[in-house]
GROMACS .gro file of C-alpha atoms in nm:
model
  293
    1MET     CA    1   0.440   2.231   0.008
    2ARG     CA    2   0.437   1.854  -0.043
    3LEU     CA    3   0.164   1.594  -0.029
    4ASN     CA    4   0.191   1.266   0.161
    5PRO     CA    5   0.240   0.956  -0.058
    6GLY     CA    6  -0.081   0.837  -0.218
    7ILE     CA    7  -0.268   1.169  -0.170
    8THR     CA    8  -0.413   1.318  -0.489
    9LEU     CA    9  -0.441   1.689  -0.562
   10GLU     CA   10  -0.821   1.654  -0.567
   11HIS     CA   11  -0.828   1.501  -0.220
   12ALA     CA   12  -0.587   1.761  -0.085
   13ASP     CA   13  -0.804   2.040  -0.229
   14ARG     CA   14  -1.114   1.904  -0.054
   15VAL     CA   15  -0.932   1.873   0.281
   16LEU     CA   16  -0.799   2.229   0.255
   17ARG     CA   17  -1.138   2.369   0.161
   18GLN     CA   18  -1.307   2.193   0.451
   19ALA     CA   19  -1.049   2.334   0.686
   20GLU     CA   20  -1.093   2.685   0.543
   21THR     CA   21  -1.469   2.660   0.592
   22THR     CA   22  -1.435   2.529   0.950
   23TRP     CA   23  -1.197   2.798   1.064
   24GLY     CA   24  -1.392   3.069   0.877
   25ASN     CA   25  -1.706   2.968   1.064
   26ALA     CA   26  -1.514   2.974   1.396
   27ARG     CA   27  -1.453   3.345   1.341
   28GLY     CA   28  -1.824   3.420   1.368
   29ALA     CA   29  -1.906   3.188   1.659
   30GLN     CA   30  -2.057   3.303   1.986
   31ASP     CA   31  -1.869   3.052   2.203
   32PHE     CA   32  -1.511   3.108   2.092
   33TYR     CA   33  -1.366   2.842   2.318
   34ARG     CA   34  -1.598   2.571   2.180
   35ALA     CA   35  -1.552   2.686   1.826
   36TYR     CA   36  -1.171   2.693   1.858
   37THR     CA   37  -1.131   2.352   2.017
   38ASP     CA   38  -1.380   2.193   1.778
   39ALA     CA   39  -1.197   2.345   1.479
   40VAL     CA   40  -0.865   2.202   1.599
   41HIS     CA   41  -1.024   1.861   1.662
   42ASP     CA   42  -1.202   1.854   1.325
   43THR     CA   43  -0.915   1.973   1.103
   44TYR     CA   44  -0.593   1.851   1.259
   45PRO     CA   45  -0.615   1.480   1.164
   46SER     CA   46  -0.713   1.536   0.798
   47LEU     CA   47  -0.451   1.808   0.741
   48LYS     CA   48  -0.176   1.599   0.898
   49GLN     CA   49  -0.272   1.292   0.693
   50THR     CA   50  -0.280   1.492   0.368
   51PHE     CA   51   0.016   1.731   0.375
   52ALA     CA   52   0.377   1.636   0.435
   53ALA     CA   53   0.590   1.854   0.662
   54PRO     CA   54   0.582   2.143   0.664
   55HIS     CA   55   0.204   2.108   0.670
   56PRO     CA   56  -0.088   2.337   0.772
   57ALA     CA   57  -0.157   2.121   1.076
   58GLU     CA   58   0.178   2.200   1.242
   59GLY     CA   59   0.059   2.525   1.394
   60LEU     CA   60  -0.265   2.384   1.538
   61HIS     CA   61  -0.113   2.208   1.836
   62SER     CA   62   0.094   2.506   1.929
   63THR     CA   63   0.187   2.641   2.271
   64ALA     CA   64  -0.109   2.875   2.245
   65TYR     CA   65  -0.337   2.575   2.192
   66TRP     CA   66  -0.228   2.394   2.504
   67ASN     CA   67  -0.244   2.708   2.714
   68LEU     CA   68  -0.594   2.790   2.590
   69LEU     CA   69  -0.705   2.433   2.634
   70ALA     CA   70  -0.598   2.444   2.997
   71ILE     CA   71  -0.762   2.773   3.091
   72GLY     CA   72  -1.068   2.770   2.869
   73GLY     CA   73  -1.398   2.620   2.953
   74ALA     CA   74  -1.351   2.645   3.329
   75HIS     CA   75  -1.575   2.951   3.354
   76ALA     CA   76  -1.719   3.048   3.686
   77ASP     CA   77  -2.083   3.156   3.693
   78ILE     CA   78  -2.054   3.532   3.715
   79GLY     CA   79  -2.416   3.573   3.807
   80GLY     CA   80  -2.362   3.361   4.118
   81TRP     CA   81  -2.117   3.610   4.265
   82VAL     CA   82  -2.263   3.875   4.495
   83ASP     CA   83  -1.939   4.066   4.529
   84ALA     CA   84  -1.931   4.318   4.245
   85GLY     CA   85  -1.552   4.341   4.243
   86VAL     CA   86  -1.514   3.968   4.195
   87ALA     CA   87  -1.771   3.968   3.916
   88THR     CA   88  -1.590   4.255   3.741
   89ASN     CA   89  -1.258   4.071   3.759
   90LEU     CA   90  -1.417   3.760   3.615
   91GLN     CA   91  -1.566   3.959   3.330
   92ARG     CA   92  -1.227   4.109   3.251
   93ALA     CA   93  -1.071   3.761   3.255
   94ARG     CA   94  -1.344   3.635   3.020
   95ARG     CA   95  -1.281   3.921   2.775
   96ALA     CA   96  -0.906   3.855   2.783
   97GLU     CA   97  -0.966   3.487   2.715
   98ASN     CA   98  -1.199   3.566   2.425
   99GLN     CA   99  -0.943   3.803   2.282
  100ALA     CA  100  -0.677   3.536   2.301
  101LEU     CA  101  -0.910   3.288   2.134
  102THR     CA  102  -1.012   3.523   1.849
  103THR     CA  103  -0.643   3.609   1.792
  104GLU     CA  104  -0.549   3.243   1.766
  105ILE     CA  105  -0.847   3.172   1.534
  106ASP     CA  106  -0.731   3.462   1.312
  107ASN     CA  107  -0.378   3.319   1.312
  108GLN     CA  108  -0.505   2.982   1.192
  109VAL     CA  109  -0.719   3.145   0.920
  110LYS     CA  110  -0.412   3.334   0.795
  111ALA     CA  111  -0.206   3.013   0.803
  112LEU     CA  112  -0.464   2.842   0.587
  113GLU     CA  113  -0.457   3.137   0.346
  114ARG     CA  114  -0.084   3.091   0.312
  115ALA     CA  115  -0.136   2.719   0.266
  116ARG     CA  116  -0.388   2.789  -0.007
  117THR     CA  117  -0.136   3.009  -0.193
  118GLU     CA  118   0.126   2.734  -0.173
  119PHE     CA  119  -0.124   2.473  -0.283
  120GLU     CA  120  -0.229   2.675  -0.586
  121LYS     CA  121   0.141   2.691  -0.681
  122LEU     CA  122   0.158   2.315  -0.646
  123LYS     CA  123  -0.145   2.271  -0.874
  124ALA     CA  124   0.017   2.496  -1.135
  125LEU     CA  125   0.335   2.292  -1.109
  126ALA     CA  126   0.141   1.970  -1.162
  127GLY     CA  127  -0.041   2.122  -1.455
  128ARG     CA  128   0.268   2.192  -1.661
  129PRO     CA  129   0.273   1.984  -1.981
  130GLY     CA  130   0.522   1.711  -2.060
  131LEU     CA  131   0.661   1.394  -1.906
  132PRO     CA  132   0.871   1.496  -1.603
  133VAL     CA  133   1.230   1.368  -1.620
  134VAL     CA  134   1.438   1.441  -1.305
  135TYR     CA  135   1.809   1.489  -1.368
  136ASP     CA  136   2.077   1.336  -1.151
  137THR     CA  137   2.397   1.539  -1.107
  138ASN     CA  138   2.619   1.295  -1.294
  139MET     CA  139   2.409   1.335  -1.609
  140LEU     CA  140   2.504   1.698  -1.631
  141ASN     CA  141   2.871   1.622  -1.570
  142HIS     CA  142   2.935   1.321  -1.787
  143TRP     CA  143   2.675   1.342  -2.064
  144ARG     CA  144   2.596   1.588  -2.338
  145GLN     CA  145   2.397   1.898  -2.255
  146PRO     CA  146   2.018   1.851  -2.223
  147GLY     CA  147   1.946   2.070  -2.524
  148ASP     CA  148   2.164   1.845  -2.746
  149VAL     CA  149   1.957   1.533  -2.673
  150LEU     CA  150   1.683   1.420  -2.910
  151TRP     CA  151   1.446   1.331  -2.636
  152ARG     CA  152   1.157   1.211  -2.847
  153GLU     CA  153   1.393   0.969  -3.024
  154VAL     CA  154   1.538   0.853  -2.693
  155PHE     CA  155   1.197   0.757  -2.561
  156LYS     CA  156   1.090   0.613  -2.891
  157SER     CA  157   1.387   0.376  -2.884
  158GLN     CA  158   1.266   0.260  -2.543
  159GLY     CA  159   0.910   0.202  -2.657
  160GLU     CA  160   0.749   0.524  -2.539
  161ASN     CA  161   0.577   0.800  -2.735
  162VAL     CA  162   0.663   1.124  -2.554
  163PRO     CA  163   0.578   1.436  -2.756
  164LEU     CA  164   0.708   1.674  -2.484
  165THR     CA  165   0.981   1.603  -2.230
  166ARG     CA  166   0.982   1.819  -1.920
  167LEU     CA  167   1.334   1.816  -1.781
  168VAL     CA  168   1.354   1.901  -1.412
  169ILE     CA  169   1.677   1.997  -1.232
  170PRO     CA  170   1.639   1.973  -0.852
  171LEU     CA  171   1.791   2.260  -0.660
  172ARG     CA  172   2.008   2.003  -0.484
  173VAL     CA  173   2.174   1.924  -0.820
  174ILE     CA  174   2.271   2.291  -0.852
  175ASP     CA  175   2.415   2.271  -0.502
  176GLU     CA  176   2.619   1.965  -0.596
  177LEU     CA  177   2.753   2.126  -0.912
  178ASP     CA  178   2.849   2.440  -0.718
  179ARG     CA  179   3.039   2.229  -0.465
  180GLN     CA  180   3.212   2.020  -0.734
  181LYS     CA  181   3.327   2.311  -0.946
  182TYR     CA  182   3.559   2.430  -0.665
  183GLY     CA  183   3.738   2.096  -0.658
  184GLN     CA  184   4.027   1.971  -0.868
  185GLY     CA  185   4.067   1.795  -1.198
  186ASP     CA  186   3.823   1.687  -1.465
  187LEU     CA  187   3.511   1.674  -1.243
  188ALA     CA  188   3.559   2.038  -1.137
  189ARG     CA  189   3.588   2.145  -1.503
  190LYS     CA  190   3.279   1.951  -1.604
  191ALA     CA  191   3.077   2.085  -1.309
  192ALA     CA  192   3.176   2.445  -1.400
  193THR     CA  193   3.076   2.378  -1.760
  194ALA     CA  194   2.737   2.243  -1.649
  195ILE     CA  195   2.675   2.548  -1.426
  196ARG     CA  196   2.758   2.788  -1.713
  197TYR     CA  197   2.526   2.596  -1.944
  198LEU     CA  198   2.235   2.614  -1.697
  199GLU     CA  199   2.295   2.985  -1.639
  200ARG     CA  200   2.288   3.049  -2.008
  201VAL     CA  201   1.973   2.855  -2.095
  202LEU     CA  202   1.780   2.980  -1.788
  203MET     CA  203   1.885   3.343  -1.829
  204GLY     CA  204   1.586   3.574  -1.858
  205GLY     CA  205   1.336   3.315  -1.733
  206GLN     CA  206   1.144   3.329  -1.404
  207PRO     CA  207   1.295   3.114  -1.128
  208GLY     CA  208   1.133   2.770  -1.125
  209HIS     CA  209   0.956   2.822  -1.456
  210PRO     CA  210   1.031   2.609  -1.766
  211VAL     CA  211   1.227   2.737  -2.065
  212GLN     CA  212   1.214   2.594  -2.415
  213LEU     CA  213   1.532   2.400  -2.494
  214ARG     CA  214   1.433   2.271  -2.833
  215GLN     CA  215   1.119   2.142  -2.999
  216GLY     CA  216   0.970   1.886  -2.768
  217ALA     CA  217   1.180   1.963  -2.461
  218THR     CA  218   1.167   2.215  -2.174
  219LEU     CA  219   1.393   2.263  -1.875
  220GLU     CA  220   1.319   2.397  -1.528
  221VAL     CA  221   1.479   2.408  -1.184
  222TRP     CA  222   1.278   2.254  -0.900
  223VAL     CA  223   1.299   2.523  -0.633
  224ASP     CA  224   1.011   2.411  -0.407
  225THR     CA  225   1.202   2.185  -0.166
  226ASP     CA  226   1.259   2.175   0.205
  227ASP     CA  227   1.498   1.883   0.193
  228ARG     CA  228   1.856   2.007   0.201
  229GLY     CA  229   2.009   1.730   0.416
  230GLY     CA  230   2.338   1.547   0.373
  231ASP     CA  231   2.219   1.273   0.137
  232ALA     CA  232   2.210   1.431  -0.209
  233ASP     CA  233   2.079   1.121  -0.386
  234LEU     CA  234   1.788   1.092  -0.141
  235SER     CA  235   1.706   1.460  -0.182
  236ILE     CA  236   1.692   1.420  -0.560
  237LEU     CA  237   1.482   1.108  -0.536
  238ARG     CA  238   1.238   1.279  -0.301
  239CYS     CA  239   1.196   1.555  -0.558
  240ALA     CA  240   1.118   1.284  -0.813
  241ALA     CA  241   0.876   1.115  -0.571
  242ASP     CA  242   0.689   1.443  -0.515
  243LEU     CA  243   0.652   1.493  -0.888
  244ASN     CA  244   0.554   1.129  -0.931
  245GLY     CA  245   0.262   1.180  -0.690
  246LEU     CA  246   0.148   1.486  -0.885
  247HIS     CA  247   0.138   1.289  -1.210
  248PRO     CA  248  -0.046   0.964  -1.140
  249ASP     CA  249  -0.122   0.905  -1.506
  250THR     CA  250   0.228   0.932  -1.652
  251GLY     CA  251   0.451   0.913  -1.347
  252VAL     CA  252   0.802   1.056  -1.353
  253ARG     CA  253   1.138   0.931  -1.487
  254VAL     CA  254   1.468   0.955  -1.303
  255LEU     CA  255   1.757   1.014  -1.542
  256THR     CA  256   2.074   0.869  -1.395
  257ASP     CA  257   2.378   0.663  -1.483
  258ASP     CA  258   2.464   0.580  -1.123
  259THR     CA  259   2.404   0.221  -1.014
  260GLY     CA  260   2.319   0.307  -0.655
  261MET     CA  261   2.082   0.582  -0.767
  262ARG     CA  262   1.904   0.336  -1.001
  263LEU     CA  263   1.860   0.079  -0.725
  264ARG     CA  264   1.727   0.334  -0.478
  265ALA     CA  265   1.487   0.476  -0.736
  266GLN     CA  266   1.350   0.131  -0.810
  267LEU     CA  267   1.301   0.067  -0.436
  268MET     CA  268   1.089   0.383  -0.428
  269ASP     CA  269   0.886   0.256  -0.732
  270LEU     CA  270   1.029   0.529  -0.954
  271LYS     CA  271   1.095   0.456  -1.318
  272VAL     CA  272   1.451   0.507  -1.443
  273VAL     CA  273   1.560   0.616  -1.788
  274ARG     CA  274   1.908   0.602  -1.941
  275LEU     CA  275   2.053   0.783  -2.238
  276PRO     CA  276   2.212   0.589  -2.526
  277GLU     CA  277   2.590   0.569  -2.513
  278GLU     CA  278   2.619   0.810  -2.810
  279TYR     CA  279   2.532   1.096  -2.569
  280ARG     CA  280   2.810   1.018  -2.324
  281LYS     CA  281   3.095   1.269  -2.318
  282LYS     CA  282   3.427   1.139  -2.445
  283GLY     CA  283   3.669   1.025  -2.178
  284THR     CA  284   3.398   0.931  -1.928
  285ALA     CA  285   3.431   0.583  -1.779
  286LEU     CA  286   3.167   0.346  -1.902
  287ASP     CA  287   2.920   0.189  -1.662
  288ASP     CA  288   2.947  -0.183  -1.722
  289VAL     CA  289   2.627  -0.263  -1.533
  290PRO     CA  290   2.360  -0.349  -1.788
  291PRO     CA  291   2.041  -0.136  -1.784
  292PRO     CA  292   1.740  -0.280  -1.604
  293VAL     CA  293   1.504  -0.482  -1.819
   0.00000   0.00000   0.00000
């Protein structure tokens, strides 16, 4: 689950609770058609504005919705029919319609329950301590291992007091390393080394949960992503943007040594951090572009 840009967790929680209440009340309504259509009308806009795709609003304007919208509400007055057979058929049609409506209401309630579970996971993710620092792939290939870096000293040299650094490896970075390790030459060797390092430090931990690297630094893999498209840099930056929205007070830092990545991060209003040259692996070509002021 992801929030739209500018949406706080508190606002998202209120929107989700209002939707839960609205659809819960629809379950006990007497006029199911009115309750169903009102619930869709009342909750769809706020859910869509709050949650990024995939969002809880996606299932509201379903095929079932448009079918029920077309057939519902056009009820004939059963009492006006003298023919008993016609009246019986109309009653059966009404019961079938109500059954379809209650089934769809139940489906939306269950969808919101799933959304609540995902949202609670998002809140727990946001509540983890430390300044989030999102790793770019090249930092694992061409720089010393994350556990070898004195992170508090790194930030201190850049004018920041960061008691705890929360290092985040997007799942897309793992994908990139896996792809690179099957190549040729020095890059393949470095990618394989990085994969082995991550496997070693994450061994025994729960997927997606942080592990202690050293005093003042944790490491975790960001596994909650639906963006697995062709642009690896953009996927990594979207991960950083999601975390940035969850931490309005501190923001997030993107750790990269790639010029294009830095420029794209800055265009997305994401702060970039670089490691001192002493942490660069020997034999790696230096980036002659000066760091941003």
